[in-house]
mmCIF file of C-alpha atoms in Angstrom:
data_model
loop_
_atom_site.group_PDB
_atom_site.id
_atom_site.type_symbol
_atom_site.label_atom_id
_atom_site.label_comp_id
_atom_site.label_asym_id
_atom_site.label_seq_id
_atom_site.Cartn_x
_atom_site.Cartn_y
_atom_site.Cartn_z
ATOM 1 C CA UNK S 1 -1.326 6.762 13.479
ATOM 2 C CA UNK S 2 -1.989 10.411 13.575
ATOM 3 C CA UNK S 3 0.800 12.604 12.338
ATOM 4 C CA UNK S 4 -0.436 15.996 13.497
ATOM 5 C CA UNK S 5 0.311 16.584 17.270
ATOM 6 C CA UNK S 6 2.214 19.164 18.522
ATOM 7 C CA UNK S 7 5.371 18.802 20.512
ATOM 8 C CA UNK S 8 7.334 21.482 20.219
ATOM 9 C CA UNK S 9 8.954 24.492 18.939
ATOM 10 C CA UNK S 10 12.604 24.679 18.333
ATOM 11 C CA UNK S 11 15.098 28.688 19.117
ATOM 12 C CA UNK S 12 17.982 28.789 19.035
ATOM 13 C CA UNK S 13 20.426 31.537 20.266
ATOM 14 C CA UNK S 14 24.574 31.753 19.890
ATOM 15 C CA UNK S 15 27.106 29.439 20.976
ATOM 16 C CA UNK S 16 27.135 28.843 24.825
ATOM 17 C CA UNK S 17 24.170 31.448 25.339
ATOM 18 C CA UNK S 18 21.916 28.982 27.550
ATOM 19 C CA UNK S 19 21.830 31.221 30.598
ATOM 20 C CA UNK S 20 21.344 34.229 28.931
ATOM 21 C CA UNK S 21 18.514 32.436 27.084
ATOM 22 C CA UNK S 22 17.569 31.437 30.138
ATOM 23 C CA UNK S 23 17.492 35.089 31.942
ATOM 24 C CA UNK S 24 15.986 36.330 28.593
ATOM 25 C CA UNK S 25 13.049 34.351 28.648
ATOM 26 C CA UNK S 26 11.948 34.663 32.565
ATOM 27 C CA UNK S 27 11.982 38.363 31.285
ATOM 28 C CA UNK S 28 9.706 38.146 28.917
ATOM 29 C CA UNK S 29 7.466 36.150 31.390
ATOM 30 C CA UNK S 30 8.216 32.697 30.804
ATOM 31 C CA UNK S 31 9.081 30.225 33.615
ATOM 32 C CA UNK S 32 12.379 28.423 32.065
ATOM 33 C CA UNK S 33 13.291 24.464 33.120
ATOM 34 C CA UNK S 34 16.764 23.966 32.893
ATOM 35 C CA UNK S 35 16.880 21.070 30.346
ATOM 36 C CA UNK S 36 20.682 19.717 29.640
ATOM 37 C CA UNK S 37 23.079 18.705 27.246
ATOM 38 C CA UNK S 38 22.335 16.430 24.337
ATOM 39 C CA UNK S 39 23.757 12.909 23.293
ATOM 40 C CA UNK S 40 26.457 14.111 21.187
ATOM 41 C CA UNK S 41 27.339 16.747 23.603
ATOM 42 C CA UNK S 42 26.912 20.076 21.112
ATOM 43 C CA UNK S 43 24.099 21.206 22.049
ATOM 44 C CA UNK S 44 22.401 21.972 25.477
ATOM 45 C CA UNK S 45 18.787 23.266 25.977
ATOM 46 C CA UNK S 46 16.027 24.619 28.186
ATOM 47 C CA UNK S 47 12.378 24.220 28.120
ATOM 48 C CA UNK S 48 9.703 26.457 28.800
ATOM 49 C CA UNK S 49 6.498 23.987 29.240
ATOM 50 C CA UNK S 50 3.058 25.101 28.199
ATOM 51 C CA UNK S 51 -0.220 23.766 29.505
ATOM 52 C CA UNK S 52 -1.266 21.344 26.875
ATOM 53 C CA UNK S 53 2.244 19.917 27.831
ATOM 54 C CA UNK S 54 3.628 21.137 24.279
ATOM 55 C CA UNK S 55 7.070 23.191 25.013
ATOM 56 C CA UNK S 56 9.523 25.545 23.383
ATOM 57 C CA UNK S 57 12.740 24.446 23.459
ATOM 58 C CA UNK S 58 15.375 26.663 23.878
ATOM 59 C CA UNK S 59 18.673 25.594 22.089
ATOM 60 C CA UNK S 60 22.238 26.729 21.774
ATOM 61 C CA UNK S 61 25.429 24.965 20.630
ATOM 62 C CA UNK S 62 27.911 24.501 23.453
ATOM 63 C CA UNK S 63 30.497 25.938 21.307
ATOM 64 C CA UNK S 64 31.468 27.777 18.137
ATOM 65 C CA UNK S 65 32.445 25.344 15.019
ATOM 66 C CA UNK S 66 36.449 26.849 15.592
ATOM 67 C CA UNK S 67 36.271 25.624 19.476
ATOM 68 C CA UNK S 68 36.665 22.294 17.664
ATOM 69 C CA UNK S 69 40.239 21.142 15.924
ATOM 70 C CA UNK S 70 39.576 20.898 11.757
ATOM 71 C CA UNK S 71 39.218 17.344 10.765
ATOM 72 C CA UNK S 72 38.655 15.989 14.691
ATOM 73 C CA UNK S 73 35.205 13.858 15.150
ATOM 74 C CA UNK S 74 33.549 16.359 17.439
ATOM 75 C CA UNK S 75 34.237 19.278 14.486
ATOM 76 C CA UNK S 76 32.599 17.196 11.743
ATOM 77 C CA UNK S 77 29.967 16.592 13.418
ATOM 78 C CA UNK S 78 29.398 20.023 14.666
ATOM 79 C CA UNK S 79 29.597 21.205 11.248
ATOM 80 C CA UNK S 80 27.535 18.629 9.634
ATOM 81 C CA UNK S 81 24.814 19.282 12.773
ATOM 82 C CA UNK S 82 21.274 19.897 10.942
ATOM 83 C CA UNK S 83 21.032 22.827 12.729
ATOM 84 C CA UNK S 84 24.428 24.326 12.089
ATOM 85 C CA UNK S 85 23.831 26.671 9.274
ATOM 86 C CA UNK S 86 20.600 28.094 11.230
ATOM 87 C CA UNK S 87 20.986 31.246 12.337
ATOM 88 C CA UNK S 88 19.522 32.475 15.919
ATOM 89 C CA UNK S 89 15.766 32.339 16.229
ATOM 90 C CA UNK S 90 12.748 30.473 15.839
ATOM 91 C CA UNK S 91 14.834 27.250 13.512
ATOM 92 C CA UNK S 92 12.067 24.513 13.758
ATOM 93 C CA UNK S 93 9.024 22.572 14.976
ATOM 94 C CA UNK S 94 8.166 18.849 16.286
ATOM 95 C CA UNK S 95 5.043 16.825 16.138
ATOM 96 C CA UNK S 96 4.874 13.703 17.963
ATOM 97 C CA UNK S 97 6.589 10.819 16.428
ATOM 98 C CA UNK S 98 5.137 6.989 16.896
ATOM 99 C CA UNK S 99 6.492 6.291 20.594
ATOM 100 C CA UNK S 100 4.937 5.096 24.355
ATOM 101 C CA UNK S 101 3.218 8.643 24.085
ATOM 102 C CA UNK S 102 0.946 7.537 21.580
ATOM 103 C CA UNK S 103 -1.724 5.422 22.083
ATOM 104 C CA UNK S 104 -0.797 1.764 21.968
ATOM 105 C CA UNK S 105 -2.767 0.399 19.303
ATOM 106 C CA UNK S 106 -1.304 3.061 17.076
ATOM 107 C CA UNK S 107 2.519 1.853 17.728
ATOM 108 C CA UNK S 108 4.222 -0.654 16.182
ATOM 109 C CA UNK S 109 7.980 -0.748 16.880
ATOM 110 C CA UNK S 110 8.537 -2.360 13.257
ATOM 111 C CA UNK S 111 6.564 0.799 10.901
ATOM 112 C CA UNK S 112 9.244 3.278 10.209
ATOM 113 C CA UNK S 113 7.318 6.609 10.487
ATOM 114 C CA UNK S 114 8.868 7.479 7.174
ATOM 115 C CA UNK S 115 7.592 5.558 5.466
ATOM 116 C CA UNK S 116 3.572 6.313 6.455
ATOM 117 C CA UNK S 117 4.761 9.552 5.197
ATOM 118 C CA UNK S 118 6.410 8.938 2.324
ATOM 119 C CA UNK S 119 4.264 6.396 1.537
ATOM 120 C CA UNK S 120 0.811 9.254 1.983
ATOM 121 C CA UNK S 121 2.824 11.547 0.236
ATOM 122 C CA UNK S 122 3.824 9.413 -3.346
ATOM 123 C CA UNK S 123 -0.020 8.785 -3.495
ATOM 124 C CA UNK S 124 -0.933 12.709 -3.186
ATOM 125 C CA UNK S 125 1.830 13.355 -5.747
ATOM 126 C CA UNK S 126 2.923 16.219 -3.176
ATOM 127 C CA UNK S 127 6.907 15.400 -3.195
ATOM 128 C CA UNK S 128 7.162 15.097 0.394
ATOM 129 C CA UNK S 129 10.260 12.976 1.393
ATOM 130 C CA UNK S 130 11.941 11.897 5.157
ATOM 131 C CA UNK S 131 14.802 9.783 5.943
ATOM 132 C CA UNK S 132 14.212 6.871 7.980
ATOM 133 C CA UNK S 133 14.039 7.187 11.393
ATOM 134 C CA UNK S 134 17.116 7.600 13.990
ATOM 135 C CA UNK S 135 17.879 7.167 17.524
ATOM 136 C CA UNK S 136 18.381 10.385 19.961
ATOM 137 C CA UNK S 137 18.888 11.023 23.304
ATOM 138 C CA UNK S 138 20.413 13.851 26.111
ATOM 139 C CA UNK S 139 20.880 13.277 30.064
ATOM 140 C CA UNK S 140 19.013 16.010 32.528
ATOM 141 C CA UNK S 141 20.725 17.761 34.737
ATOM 142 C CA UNK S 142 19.446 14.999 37.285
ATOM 143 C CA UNK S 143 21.781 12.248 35.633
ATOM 144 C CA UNK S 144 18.340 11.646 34.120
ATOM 145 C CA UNK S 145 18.524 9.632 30.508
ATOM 146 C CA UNK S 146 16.365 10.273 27.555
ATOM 147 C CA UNK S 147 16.062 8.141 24.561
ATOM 148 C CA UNK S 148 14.136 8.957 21.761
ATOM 149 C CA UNK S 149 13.737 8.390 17.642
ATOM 150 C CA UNK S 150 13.886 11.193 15.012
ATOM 151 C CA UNK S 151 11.943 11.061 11.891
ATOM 152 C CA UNK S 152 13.100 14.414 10.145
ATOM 153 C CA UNK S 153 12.372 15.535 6.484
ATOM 154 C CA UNK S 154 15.090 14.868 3.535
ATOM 155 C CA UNK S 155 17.388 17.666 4.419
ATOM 156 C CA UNK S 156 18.171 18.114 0.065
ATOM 157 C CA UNK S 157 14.884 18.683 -0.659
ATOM 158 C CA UNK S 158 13.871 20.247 1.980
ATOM 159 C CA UNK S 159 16.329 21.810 4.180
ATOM 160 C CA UNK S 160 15.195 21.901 7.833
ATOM 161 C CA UNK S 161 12.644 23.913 9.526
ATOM 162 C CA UNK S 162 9.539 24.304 6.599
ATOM 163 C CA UNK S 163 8.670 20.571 7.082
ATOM 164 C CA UNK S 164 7.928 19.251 10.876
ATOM 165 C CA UNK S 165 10.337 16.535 12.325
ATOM 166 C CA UNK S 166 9.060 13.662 14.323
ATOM 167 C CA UNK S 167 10.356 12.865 17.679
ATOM 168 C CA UNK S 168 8.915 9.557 18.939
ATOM 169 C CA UNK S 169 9.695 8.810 23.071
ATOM 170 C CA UNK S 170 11.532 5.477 23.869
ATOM 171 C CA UNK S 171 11.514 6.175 27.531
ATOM 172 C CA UNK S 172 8.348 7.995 29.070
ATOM 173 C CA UNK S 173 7.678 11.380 27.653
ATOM 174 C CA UNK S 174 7.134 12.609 31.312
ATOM 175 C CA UNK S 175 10.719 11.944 31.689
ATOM 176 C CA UNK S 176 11.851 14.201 28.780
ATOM 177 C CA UNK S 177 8.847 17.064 29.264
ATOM 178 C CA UNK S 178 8.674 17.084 33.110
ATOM 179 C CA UNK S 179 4.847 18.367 33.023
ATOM 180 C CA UNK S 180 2.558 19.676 36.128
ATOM 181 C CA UNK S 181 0.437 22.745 36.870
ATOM 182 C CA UNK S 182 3.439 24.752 38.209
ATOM 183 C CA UNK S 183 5.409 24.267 35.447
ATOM 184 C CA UNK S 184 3.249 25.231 33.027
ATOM 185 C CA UNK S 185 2.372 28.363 34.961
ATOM 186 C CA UNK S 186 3.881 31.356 34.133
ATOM 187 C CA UNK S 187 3.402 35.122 35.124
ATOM 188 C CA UNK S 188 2.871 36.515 31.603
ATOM 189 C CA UNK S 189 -0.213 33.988 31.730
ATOM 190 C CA UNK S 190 0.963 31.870 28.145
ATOM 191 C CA UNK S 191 -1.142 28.905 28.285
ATOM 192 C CA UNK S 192 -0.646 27.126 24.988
ATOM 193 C CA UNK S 193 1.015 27.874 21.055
ATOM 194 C CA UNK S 194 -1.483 29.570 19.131
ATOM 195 C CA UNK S 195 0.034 29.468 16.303
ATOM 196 C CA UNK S 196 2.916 28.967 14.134
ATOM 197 C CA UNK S 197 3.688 31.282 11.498
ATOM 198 C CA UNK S 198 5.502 29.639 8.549
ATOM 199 C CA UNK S 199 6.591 32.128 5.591
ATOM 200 C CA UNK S 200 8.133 31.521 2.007
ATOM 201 C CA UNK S 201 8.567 32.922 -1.431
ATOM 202 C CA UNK S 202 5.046 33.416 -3.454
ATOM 203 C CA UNK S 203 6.703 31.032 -5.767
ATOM 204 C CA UNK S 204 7.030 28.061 -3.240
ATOM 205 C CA UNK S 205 3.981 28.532 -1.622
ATOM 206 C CA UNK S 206 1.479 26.016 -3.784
ATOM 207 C CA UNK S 207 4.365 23.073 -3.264
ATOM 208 C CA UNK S 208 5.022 23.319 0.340
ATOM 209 C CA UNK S 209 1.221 23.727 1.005
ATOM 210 C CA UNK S 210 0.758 20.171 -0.594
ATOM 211 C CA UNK S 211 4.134 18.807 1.216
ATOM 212 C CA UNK S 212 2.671 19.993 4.460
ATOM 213 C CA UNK S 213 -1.024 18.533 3.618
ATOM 214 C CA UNK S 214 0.934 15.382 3.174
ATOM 215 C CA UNK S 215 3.001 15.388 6.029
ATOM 216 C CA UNK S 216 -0.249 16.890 8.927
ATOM 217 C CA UNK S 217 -2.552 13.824 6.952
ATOM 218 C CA UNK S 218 -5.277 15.985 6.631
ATOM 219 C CA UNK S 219 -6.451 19.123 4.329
ATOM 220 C CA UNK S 220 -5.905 22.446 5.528
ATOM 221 C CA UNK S 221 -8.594 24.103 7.545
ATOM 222 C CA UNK S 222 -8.321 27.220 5.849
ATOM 223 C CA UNK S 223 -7.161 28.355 2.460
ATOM 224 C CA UNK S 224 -6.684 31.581 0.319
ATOM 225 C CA UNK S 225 -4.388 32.177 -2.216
ATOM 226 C CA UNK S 226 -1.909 33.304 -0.001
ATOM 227 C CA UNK S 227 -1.717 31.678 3.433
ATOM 228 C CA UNK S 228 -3.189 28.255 4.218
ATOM 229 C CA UNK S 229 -4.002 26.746 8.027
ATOM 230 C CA UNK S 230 -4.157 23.159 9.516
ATOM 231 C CA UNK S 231 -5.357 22.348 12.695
ATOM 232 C CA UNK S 232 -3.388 20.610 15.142
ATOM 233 C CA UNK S 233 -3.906 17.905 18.077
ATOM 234 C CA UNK S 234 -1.638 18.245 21.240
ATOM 235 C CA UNK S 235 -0.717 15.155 23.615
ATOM 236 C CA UNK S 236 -2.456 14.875 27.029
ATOM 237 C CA UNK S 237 -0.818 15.807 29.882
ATOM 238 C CA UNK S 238 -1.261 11.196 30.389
ATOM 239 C CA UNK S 239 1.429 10.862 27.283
ATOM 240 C CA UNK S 240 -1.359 7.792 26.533
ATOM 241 C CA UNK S 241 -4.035 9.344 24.133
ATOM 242 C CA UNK S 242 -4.553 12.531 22.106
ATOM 243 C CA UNK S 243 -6.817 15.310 22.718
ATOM 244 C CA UNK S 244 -9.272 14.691 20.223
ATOM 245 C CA UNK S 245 -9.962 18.915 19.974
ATOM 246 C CA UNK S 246 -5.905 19.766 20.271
ATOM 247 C CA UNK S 247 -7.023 21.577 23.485
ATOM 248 C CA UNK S 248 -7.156 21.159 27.232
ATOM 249 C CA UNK S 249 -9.559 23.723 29.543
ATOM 250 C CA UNK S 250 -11.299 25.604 26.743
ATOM 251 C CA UNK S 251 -8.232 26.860 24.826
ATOM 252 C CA UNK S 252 -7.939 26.514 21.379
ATOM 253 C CA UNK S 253 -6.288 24.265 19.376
ATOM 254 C CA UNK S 254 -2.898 25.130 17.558
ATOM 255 C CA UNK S 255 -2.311 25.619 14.149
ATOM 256 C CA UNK S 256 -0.272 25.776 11.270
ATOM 257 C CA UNK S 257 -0.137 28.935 9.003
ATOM 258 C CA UNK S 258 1.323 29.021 5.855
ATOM 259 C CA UNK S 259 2.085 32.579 4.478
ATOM 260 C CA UNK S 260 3.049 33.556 0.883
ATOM 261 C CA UNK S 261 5.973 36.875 1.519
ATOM 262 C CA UNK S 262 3.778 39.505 1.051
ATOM 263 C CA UNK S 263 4.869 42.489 3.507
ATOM 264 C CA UNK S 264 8.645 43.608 3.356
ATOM 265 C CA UNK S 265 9.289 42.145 6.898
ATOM 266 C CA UNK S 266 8.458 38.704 5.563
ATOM 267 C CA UNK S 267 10.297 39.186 2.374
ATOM 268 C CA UNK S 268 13.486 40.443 3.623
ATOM 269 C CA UNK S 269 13.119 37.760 6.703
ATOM 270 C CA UNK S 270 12.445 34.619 3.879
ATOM 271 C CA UNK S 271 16.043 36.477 2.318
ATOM 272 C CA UNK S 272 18.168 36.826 5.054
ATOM 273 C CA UNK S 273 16.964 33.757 6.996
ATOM 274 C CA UNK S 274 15.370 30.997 4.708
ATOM 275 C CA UNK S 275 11.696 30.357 4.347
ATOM 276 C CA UNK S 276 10.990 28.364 7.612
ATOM 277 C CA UNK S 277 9.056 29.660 10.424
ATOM 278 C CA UNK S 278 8.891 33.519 11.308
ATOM 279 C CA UNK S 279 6.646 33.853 14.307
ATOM 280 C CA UNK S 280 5.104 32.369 17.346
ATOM 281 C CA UNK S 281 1.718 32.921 19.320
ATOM 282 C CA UNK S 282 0.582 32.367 22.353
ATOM 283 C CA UNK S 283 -2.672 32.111 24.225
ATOM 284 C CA UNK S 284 -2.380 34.361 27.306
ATOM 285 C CA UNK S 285 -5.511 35.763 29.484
ATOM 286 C CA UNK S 286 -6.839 39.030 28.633
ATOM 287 C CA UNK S 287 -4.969 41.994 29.985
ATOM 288 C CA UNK S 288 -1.666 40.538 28.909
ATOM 289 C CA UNK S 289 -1.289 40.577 25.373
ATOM 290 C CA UNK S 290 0.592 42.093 23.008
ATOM 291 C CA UNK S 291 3.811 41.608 20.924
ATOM 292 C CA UNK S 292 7.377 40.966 22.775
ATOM 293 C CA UNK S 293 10.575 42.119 21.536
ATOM 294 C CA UNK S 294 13.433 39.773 21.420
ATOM 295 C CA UNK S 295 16.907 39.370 20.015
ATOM 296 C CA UNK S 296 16.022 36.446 17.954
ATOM 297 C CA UNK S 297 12.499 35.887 16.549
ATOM 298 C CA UNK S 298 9.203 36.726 16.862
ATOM 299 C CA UNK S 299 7.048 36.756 19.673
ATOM 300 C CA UNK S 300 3.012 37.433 19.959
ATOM 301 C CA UNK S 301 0.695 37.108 22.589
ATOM 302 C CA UNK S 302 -2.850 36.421 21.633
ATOM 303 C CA UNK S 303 -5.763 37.354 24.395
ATOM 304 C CA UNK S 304 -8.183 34.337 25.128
ATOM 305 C CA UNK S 305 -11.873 36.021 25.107
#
């Protein structure tokens, strides 16, 4: 039951922005799959697909909270969304939950994800908490429908976005990340997440290293006194097994970091935005790195040798 593959990356831009998102992206060098709208109809995404079939997914609410009459269904739940409060840029990340993309004799339809973690976590004293799983879903632009189970850390404790949530596939996870070598190509040559940058206050930094220890099931791979780095599997391009390196053709695994704010950019971002993650890498061939600017979050582009 391993709890540290790589799904995705969650960034999110304003109200009704998906086409802009969209045209932003293929800018920067990113080929962009229209995705579609969600269950609950307030949100709508896109993907941009890597090679190790791990994705960003690029979110935006279909409307402002005011769209919505006060005390109507759709406006409570808009405002109550976990994501609501977020504002635009890199807001979260997903490892694989227990689903038909894991391998079989790892899934059992009655063990709660939740409570492996919890369960890990009260025995490593780390404080750790999720809520128990839920049921998800969103139609493709196809008429296509996804189902799917969220496993997402106690939102009191831990807000969203410093802690991974789960999503575990009910229906195929080819179905909801449509995989294949043109896909995953794209002209700025991005090939996989190298890493994920996640930054809080100096004074946080001990507990949410131990939370996230908990949570990944296994110690960090690195560790100084201020940043700390876990490895990270990613599924097969099969959905049926894991990668037992976290790579396909040669690249390197993803990871975790953990920063303590140290530089001004990462104290003023931990004040302004939350501690949660600040920036993204990618693996892209030599020739065509660097660092991309965008409206909303960070962007780096890490040369394979």
């Amino acid at each position: 039951m391993s709890t540290k593959i790589l799904d995705h990356v969650v960034h999110l831009t304003p109200p009704g922005s998906i086409v802009e998102t969209i045209e932003g992206w293929q800018k920067l060098g990113f080929k962009v799959i229209p995705g579609g709208k969600h269950a609950d109809g307030l949100t709508e995404n896109a993907l941009v697909i890597l090679s190790d079939s791990t994705y960003l997914e690029l979110i935006s609410f279909t409307h402002p909270p005011e769209y919505y009459p006060l005390g109507s269904p759709e406006r409570t739940a808009r405002d109550a969304h976990s994501w609501a409060s977020k504002a635009p840029g890199w807001i979260d990340f997903a490892f694989l939950g227990f689903g038909t993309a894991n391998p079989a004799h790892s899934f059992e339809p009655d063990v709660d994800l939740a409570d492996v973690i919890n369960e890990r976590a009260a025995r490593e004293g780390s404080g750790a908490v999720y809520e128990r799983t839920v049921p998800g879903g969103r139609t493709r632009p196809d008429g296509q429908e996804l189902r799917w189970r969220i496993t997402a850390p106690n939102a009191v404790h831990h807000g969203r976005g410093l802690l991974p949530f789960f999503c575990g596939d009910v229906t195929e996870r080819r179905i909801r990340v449509p995989f294949d070598d043109v896909a995953a190509s794209h002209p700025n040559t991005s090939k996989s997440v190298a890493h994920i940058r996640l930054v809080v206050q100096s004074s946080a930094f001990l507990a949410v290293s131990k939370q996230l220890t908990s949570v990944i099931g296994a110690q960090p791979s690195t560790s100084s006194s201020t940043e700390v780095s876990w490895e990270l599997k990613t599924p097969t391009t099969e959905g049926a097994t894991e990668s037992e390196n976290g790579t396909k053709r040669g690249i390197p695994s993803p990871k975790i970091l953990l920063t303590a704010a140290q530089k001004h950019v990462e104290e003023v971002a931990v004040t302004e935005q939350g501690p949660g993650v600040h920036e993204i890498a990618f693996w892209v061939e030599r020739g065509h790195e660097g660092e991309e600017k965008t409206p909303y979050g960070r962007v780096l582009l890490l040369a394979l040798n």
